[in-house]
Coordinates of C-alpha atoms and ligand atoms in Angstrom, one line a residue:
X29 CA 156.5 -40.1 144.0
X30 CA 153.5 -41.5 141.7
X31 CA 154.4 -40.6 138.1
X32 CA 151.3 -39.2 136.0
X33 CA 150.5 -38.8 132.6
X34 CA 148.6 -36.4 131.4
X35 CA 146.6 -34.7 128.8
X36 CA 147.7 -31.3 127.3
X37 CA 145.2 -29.2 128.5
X38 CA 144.7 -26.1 131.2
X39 CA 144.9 -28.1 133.8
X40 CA 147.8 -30.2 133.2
X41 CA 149.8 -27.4 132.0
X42 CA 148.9 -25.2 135.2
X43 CA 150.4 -28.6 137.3
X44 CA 153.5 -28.5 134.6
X45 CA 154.3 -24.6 134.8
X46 CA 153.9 -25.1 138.6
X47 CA 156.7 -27.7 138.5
X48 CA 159.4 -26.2 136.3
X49 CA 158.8 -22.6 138.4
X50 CA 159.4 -24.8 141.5
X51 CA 162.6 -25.8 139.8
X52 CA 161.1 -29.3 138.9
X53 CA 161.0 -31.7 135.8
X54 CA 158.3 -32.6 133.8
X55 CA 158.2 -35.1 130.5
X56 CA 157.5 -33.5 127.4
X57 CA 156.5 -34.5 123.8
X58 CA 158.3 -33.2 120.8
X59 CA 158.1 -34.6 117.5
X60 CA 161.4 -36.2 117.6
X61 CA 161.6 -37.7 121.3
X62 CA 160.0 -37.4 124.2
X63 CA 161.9 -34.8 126.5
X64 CA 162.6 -34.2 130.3
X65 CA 162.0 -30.6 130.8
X66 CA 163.3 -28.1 133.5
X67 CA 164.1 -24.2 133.5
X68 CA 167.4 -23.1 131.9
X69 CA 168.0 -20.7 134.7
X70 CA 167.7 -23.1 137.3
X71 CA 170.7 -25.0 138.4
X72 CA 169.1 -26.9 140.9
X73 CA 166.5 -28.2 138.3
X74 CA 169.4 -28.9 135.8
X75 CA 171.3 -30.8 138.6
X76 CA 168.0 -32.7 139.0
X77 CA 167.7 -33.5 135.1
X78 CA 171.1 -35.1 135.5
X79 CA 170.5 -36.7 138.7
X80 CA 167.2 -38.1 136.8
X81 CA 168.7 -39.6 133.7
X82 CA 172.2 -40.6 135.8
X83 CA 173.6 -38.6 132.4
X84 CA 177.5 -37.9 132.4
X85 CA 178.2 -34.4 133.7
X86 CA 179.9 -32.7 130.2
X87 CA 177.2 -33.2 128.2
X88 CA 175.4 -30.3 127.6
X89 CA 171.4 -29.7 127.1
X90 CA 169.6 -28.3 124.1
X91 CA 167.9 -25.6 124.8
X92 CA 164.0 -25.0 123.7
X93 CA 162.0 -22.3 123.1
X94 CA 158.5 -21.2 121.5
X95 CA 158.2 -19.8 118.0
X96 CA 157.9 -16.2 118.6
X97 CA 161.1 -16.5 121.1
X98 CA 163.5 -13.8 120.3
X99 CA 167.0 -16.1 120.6
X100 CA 168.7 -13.5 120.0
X101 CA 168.2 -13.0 124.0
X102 CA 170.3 -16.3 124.3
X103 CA 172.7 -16.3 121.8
X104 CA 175.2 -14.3 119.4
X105 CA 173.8 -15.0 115.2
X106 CA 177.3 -15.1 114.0
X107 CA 176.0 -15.7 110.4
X108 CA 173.4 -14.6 108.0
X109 CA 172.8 -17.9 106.5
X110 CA 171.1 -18.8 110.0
X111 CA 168.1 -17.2 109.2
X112 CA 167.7 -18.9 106.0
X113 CA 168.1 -22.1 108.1
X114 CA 165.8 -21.1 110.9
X115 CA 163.0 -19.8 108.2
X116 CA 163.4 -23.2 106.2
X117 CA 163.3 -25.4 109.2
X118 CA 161.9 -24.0 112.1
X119 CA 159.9 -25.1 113.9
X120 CA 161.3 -28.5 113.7
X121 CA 164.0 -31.1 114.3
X122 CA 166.8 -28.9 113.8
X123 CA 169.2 -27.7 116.7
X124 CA 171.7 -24.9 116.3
X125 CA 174.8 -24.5 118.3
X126 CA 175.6 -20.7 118.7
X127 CA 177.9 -18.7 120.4
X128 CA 176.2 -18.0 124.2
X129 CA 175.4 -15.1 126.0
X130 CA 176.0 -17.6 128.9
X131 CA 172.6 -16.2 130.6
X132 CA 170.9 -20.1 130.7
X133 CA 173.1 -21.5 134.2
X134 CA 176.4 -23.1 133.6
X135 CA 175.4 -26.8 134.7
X136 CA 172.7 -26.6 131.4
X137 CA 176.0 -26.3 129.0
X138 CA 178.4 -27.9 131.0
X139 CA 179.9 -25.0 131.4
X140 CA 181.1 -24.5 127.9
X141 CA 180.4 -21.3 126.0
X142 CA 177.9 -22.5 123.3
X143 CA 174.5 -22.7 123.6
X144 CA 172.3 -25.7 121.5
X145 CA 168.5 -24.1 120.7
X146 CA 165.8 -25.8 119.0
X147 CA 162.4 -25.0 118.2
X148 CA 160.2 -28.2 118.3
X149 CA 157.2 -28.1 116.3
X150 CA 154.8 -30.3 118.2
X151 CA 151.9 -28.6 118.8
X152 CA 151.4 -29.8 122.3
X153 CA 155.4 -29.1 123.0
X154 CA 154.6 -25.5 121.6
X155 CA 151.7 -24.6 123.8
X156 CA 154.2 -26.2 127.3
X157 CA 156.8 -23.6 126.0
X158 CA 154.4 -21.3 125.4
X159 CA 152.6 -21.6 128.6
X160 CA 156.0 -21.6 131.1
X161 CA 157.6 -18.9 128.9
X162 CA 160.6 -19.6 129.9
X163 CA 163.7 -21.6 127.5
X164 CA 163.2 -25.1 128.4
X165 CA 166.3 -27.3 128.5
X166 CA 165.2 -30.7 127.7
X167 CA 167.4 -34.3 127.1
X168 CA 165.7 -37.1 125.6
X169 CA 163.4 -38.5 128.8
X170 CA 165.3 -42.0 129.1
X171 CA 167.7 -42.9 131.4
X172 CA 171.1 -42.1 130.2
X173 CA 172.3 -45.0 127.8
X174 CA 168.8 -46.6 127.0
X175 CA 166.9 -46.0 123.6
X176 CA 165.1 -42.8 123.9
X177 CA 161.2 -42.7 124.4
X178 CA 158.8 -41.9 121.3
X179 CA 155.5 -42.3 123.6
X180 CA 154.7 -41.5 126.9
X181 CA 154.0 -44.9 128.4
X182 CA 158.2 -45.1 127.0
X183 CA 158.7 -42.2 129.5
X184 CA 157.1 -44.4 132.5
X185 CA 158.6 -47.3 132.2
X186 CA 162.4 -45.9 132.6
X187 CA 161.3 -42.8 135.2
X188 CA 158.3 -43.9 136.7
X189 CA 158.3 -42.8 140.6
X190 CA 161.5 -40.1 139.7
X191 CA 159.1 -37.3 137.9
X192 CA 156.1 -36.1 139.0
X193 CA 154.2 -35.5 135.4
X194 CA 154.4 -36.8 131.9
X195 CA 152.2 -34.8 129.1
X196 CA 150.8 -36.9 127.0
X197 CA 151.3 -36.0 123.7
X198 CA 151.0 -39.3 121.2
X199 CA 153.7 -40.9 119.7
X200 CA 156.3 -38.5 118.3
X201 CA 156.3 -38.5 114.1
X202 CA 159.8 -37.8 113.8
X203 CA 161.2 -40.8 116.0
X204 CA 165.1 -39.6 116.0
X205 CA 166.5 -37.1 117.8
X206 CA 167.0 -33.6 115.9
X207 CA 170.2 -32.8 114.1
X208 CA 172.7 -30.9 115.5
X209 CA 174.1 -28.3 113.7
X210 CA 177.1 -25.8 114.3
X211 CA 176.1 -22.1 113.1
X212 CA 179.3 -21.1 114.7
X213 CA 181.5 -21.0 112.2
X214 CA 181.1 -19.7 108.3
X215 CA 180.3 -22.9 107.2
X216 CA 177.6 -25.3 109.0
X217 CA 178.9 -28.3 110.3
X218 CA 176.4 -31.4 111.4
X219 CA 177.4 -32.1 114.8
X220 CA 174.7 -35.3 115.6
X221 CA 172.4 -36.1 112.1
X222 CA 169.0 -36.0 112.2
X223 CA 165.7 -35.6 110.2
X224 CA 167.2 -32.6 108.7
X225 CA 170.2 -34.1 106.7
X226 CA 173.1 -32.7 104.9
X227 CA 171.2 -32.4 101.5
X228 CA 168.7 -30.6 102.8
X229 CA 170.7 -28.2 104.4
X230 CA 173.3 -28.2 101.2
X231 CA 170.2 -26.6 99.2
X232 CA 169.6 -23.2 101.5
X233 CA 173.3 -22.6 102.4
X234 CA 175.2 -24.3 99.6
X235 CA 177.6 -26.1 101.7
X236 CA 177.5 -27.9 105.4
X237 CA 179.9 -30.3 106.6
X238 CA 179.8 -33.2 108.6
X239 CA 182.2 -33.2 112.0
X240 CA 184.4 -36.5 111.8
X241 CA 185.0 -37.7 115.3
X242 CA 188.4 -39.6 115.7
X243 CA 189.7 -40.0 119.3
X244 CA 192.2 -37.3 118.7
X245 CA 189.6 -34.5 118.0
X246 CA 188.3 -32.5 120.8
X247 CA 184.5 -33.6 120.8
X248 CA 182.3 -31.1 119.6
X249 CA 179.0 -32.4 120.6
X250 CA 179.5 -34.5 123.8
X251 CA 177.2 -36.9 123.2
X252 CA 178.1 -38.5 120.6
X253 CA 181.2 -39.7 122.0
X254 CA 179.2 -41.9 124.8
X255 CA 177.8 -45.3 123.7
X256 CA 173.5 -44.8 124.0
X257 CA 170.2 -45.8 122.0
X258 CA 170.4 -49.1 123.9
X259 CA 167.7 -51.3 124.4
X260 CA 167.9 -54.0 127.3
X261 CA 168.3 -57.2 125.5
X262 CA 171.1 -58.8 123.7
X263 CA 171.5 -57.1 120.1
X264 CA 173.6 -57.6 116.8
X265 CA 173.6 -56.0 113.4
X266 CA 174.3 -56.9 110.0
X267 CA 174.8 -55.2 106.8
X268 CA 172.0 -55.9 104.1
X269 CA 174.2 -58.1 101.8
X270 CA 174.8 -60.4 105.5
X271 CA 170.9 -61.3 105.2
X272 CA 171.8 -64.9 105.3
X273 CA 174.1 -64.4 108.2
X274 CA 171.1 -62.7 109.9
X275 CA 169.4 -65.7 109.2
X276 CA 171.8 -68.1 110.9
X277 CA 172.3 -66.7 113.8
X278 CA 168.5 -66.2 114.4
X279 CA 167.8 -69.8 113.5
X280 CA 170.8 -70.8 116.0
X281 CA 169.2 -68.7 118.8
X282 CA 166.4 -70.3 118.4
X283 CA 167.5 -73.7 118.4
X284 CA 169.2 -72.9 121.6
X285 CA 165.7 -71.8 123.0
X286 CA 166.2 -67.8 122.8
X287 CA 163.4 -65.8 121.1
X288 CA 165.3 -63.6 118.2
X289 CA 163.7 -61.5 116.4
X290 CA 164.9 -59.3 112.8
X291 CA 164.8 -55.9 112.9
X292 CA 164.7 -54.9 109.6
X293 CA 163.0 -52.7 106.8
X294 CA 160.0 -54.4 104.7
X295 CA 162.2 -55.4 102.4
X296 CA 163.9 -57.5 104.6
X297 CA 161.0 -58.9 106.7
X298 CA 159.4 -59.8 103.3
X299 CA 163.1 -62.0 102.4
X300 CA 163.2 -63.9 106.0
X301 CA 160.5 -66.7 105.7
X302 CA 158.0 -67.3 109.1
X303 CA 160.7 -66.0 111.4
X304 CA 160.0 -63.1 114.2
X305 CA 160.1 -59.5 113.1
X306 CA 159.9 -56.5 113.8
X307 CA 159.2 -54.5 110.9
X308 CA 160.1 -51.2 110.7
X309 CA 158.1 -49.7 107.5
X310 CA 159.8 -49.0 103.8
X311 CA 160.7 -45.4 103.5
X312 CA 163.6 -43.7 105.4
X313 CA 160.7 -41.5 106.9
X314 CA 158.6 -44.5 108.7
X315 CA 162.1 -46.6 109.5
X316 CA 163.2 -43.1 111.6
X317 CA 159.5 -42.9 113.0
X318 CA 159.7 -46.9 114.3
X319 CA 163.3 -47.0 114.8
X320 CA 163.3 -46.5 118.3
X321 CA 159.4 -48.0 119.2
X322 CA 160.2 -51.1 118.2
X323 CA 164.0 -51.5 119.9
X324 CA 161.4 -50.9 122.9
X325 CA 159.2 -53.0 121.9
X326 CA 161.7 -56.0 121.0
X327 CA 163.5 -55.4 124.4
X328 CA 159.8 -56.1 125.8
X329 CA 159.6 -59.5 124.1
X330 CA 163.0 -60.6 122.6
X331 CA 166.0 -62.2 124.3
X332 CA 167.8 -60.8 121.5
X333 CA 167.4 -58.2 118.5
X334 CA 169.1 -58.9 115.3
X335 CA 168.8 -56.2 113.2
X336 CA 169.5 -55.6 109.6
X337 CA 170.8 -52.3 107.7
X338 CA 169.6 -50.9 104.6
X339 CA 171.2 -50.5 101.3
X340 CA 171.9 -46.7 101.7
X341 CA 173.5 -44.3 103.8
X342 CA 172.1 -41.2 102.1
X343 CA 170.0 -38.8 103.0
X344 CA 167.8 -39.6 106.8
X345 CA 169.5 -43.1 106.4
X346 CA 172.5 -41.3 107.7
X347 CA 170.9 -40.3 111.2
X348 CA 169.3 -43.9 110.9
X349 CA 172.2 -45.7 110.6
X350 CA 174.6 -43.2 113.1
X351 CA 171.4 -44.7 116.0
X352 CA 171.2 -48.3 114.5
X353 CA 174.9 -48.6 114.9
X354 CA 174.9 -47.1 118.4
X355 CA 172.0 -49.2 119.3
X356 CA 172.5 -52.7 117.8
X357 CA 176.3 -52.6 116.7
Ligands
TXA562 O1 165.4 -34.1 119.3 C1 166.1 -33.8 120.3 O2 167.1 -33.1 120.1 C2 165.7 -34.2 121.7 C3 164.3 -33.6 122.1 C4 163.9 -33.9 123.5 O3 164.4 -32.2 121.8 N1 166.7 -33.9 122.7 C5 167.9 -34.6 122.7 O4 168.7 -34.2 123.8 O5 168.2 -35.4 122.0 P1 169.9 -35.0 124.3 O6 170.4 -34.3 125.5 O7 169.5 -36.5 124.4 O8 171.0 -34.8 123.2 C6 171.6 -33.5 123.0 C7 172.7 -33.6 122.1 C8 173.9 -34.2 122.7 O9 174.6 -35.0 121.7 C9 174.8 -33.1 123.2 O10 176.1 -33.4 123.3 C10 174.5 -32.1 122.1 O11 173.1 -32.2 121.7 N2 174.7 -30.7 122.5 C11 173.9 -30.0 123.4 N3 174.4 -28.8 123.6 C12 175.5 -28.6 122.8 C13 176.5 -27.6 122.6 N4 176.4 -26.4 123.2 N5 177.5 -27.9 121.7 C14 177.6 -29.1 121.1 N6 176.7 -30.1 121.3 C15 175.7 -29.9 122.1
MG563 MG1 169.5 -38.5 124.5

């Protein structure tokens, strides 16, 4: 099968709702990551989505719908301060674990009893949804352990010849995955951060936790437990204070005939002489945006990534730092 990607337009998305009615797959933009879309009612598309990535079987898909969806067809609200939550940040990288009403087919949650829905507000995404009207269950569109795709071309390159169609829809803004969040209980508990950190969900609901994963706990959000985010070539990771470590081991690689190259905030690339880089901007914003383009990028042209770690954990640095460590630790 010849891969394609495509403009958004009537025809593409006539091809695309074709697909997913024919219990197919098709790659998606949202503003986080790129997707790989299929109907939530369809096992046999599910069972492809797996098949595609070669994803491990209990780890459930978010669910995504269009703006004027009614969820409330999906999913038990538990909790008023939801709807503070959806009206703040939706559409948008948020995703919301509810309660099911376990009509989406069992192989899309793994057969667990929660459903994850999210609401992406990419305008291209939004017109797909719009257009199949139907809940979409979509994984990031790389293979299963690889650094998710922010462009299309990122899509090709890991499922060229396994999907039919890609829509082209630019490179995503966001460039991490949502956050996950658990509306299940009174209190909201971050499952996977994201874009939409603690703090900002602190000011509408007052409190929100964070869910601690020891190997003891039951896992909450499945994926988190699996390594992922990685990128084909060698990497390494040191903290901001470790610069000069950085700096060793890159002059040692290169010495031994590797090409190394930093991956680090401005800052940093402004600190590390002539040497390689691959810059990933100076606020949390852009480092979230590149984080991800330029692991792809370095795999492209580095024998091996040596990345450096801010000087915060606060705020989108958290969701930074919970891929960089995933990624290049
Ligand atoms: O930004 C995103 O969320 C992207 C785009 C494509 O929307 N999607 C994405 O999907 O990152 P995926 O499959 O790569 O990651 C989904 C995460 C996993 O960590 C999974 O365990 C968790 O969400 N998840 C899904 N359903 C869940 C549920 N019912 N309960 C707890 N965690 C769930
Ligand atoms: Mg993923």
């Amino acid at each position: 099968m010849k891969t394609q990607i495509k403009k958004i337009n009537k025809d593409s998305l006539s091809q695309a709702k074709k697909i997913i009615l024919n219990g197919g797959v098709v790659g998606m933009p949202t503003e986080t990551v790129y997707g790989l879309g299929a109907s939530a009612f369809s096992s046999n598309a599910v069972k492809t989505v797996f098949e595609v990535k070669g994803r491990p079987n209990d780890n459930p898909l978010i669910c995504h719908v269009h703006k004027n969806y009614d969820i409330t067809n999906l999913v038990y609200v538990e909790h008023n301060y939801v709807y503070d939550l959806i009206k703040k940040f939706t559409p948008g990288p948020l995703t919301l674990v509810f309660k099911s009403k376990n009509l989406v087919c069992k192989e899309a949650v793994c057969g667990g009893d929660t459903l994850a829905i999210r609401i992406p507000s990419h305008k291209g995404c939004q017109k797909f949804l719009k257009y199949v009207d139907l809940p979409i269950v979509a994984p990031s569109a790389n293979l299963s352990k690889h650094t998710s795709p922010v462009k299309a071309e990122q899509v090709y390159n890991d499922l060229n010849t396994k999907i039919e169609l890609i829509l082209q829809g630019g490179k995503c803004k966001g460039g991490i995955e949502s956050t996950v969040l658990d509306v299940t209980g009174e209190v909201p508990r971050i499952l996977r951060p994201g874009l939409i950190t603690k703090e900002m969900i602190e000011k509408v609901v007052g409190v929100c936790e964070i869910a601690e994963h020891r190997e003891s706990d039951k896992v909450r959000s499945p994926g988190v437990k699996y390594s992922h985010y990685k990128p084909s070539c060698e990497t390494s990771l040191f903290n901001m204070d470790d610069i000069d470590l950085a700096i060793e081991l890159y002059d040692l690689k290169e010495e031994q005939g590797y090409r190394p190259y930093i991956l680090c905030s401005d800052v940093v690339a402004k600190q590390v002489g002539k040497r390689r880089t691959l810059n990933l901007g100076k606020t949390g914003k852009q480092i979230a945006s590149n984080l991800y383009d330029k692991l792809l990028e370095g795999e492209k042209k580095a024998d091996v990534i040596i990345a450096v770690a801010f000087d915060r954990e606060d705020g989108v640095y958290y969701g930074i730092m919970n891929r960089l460590k995933k990624s290049c630790g």
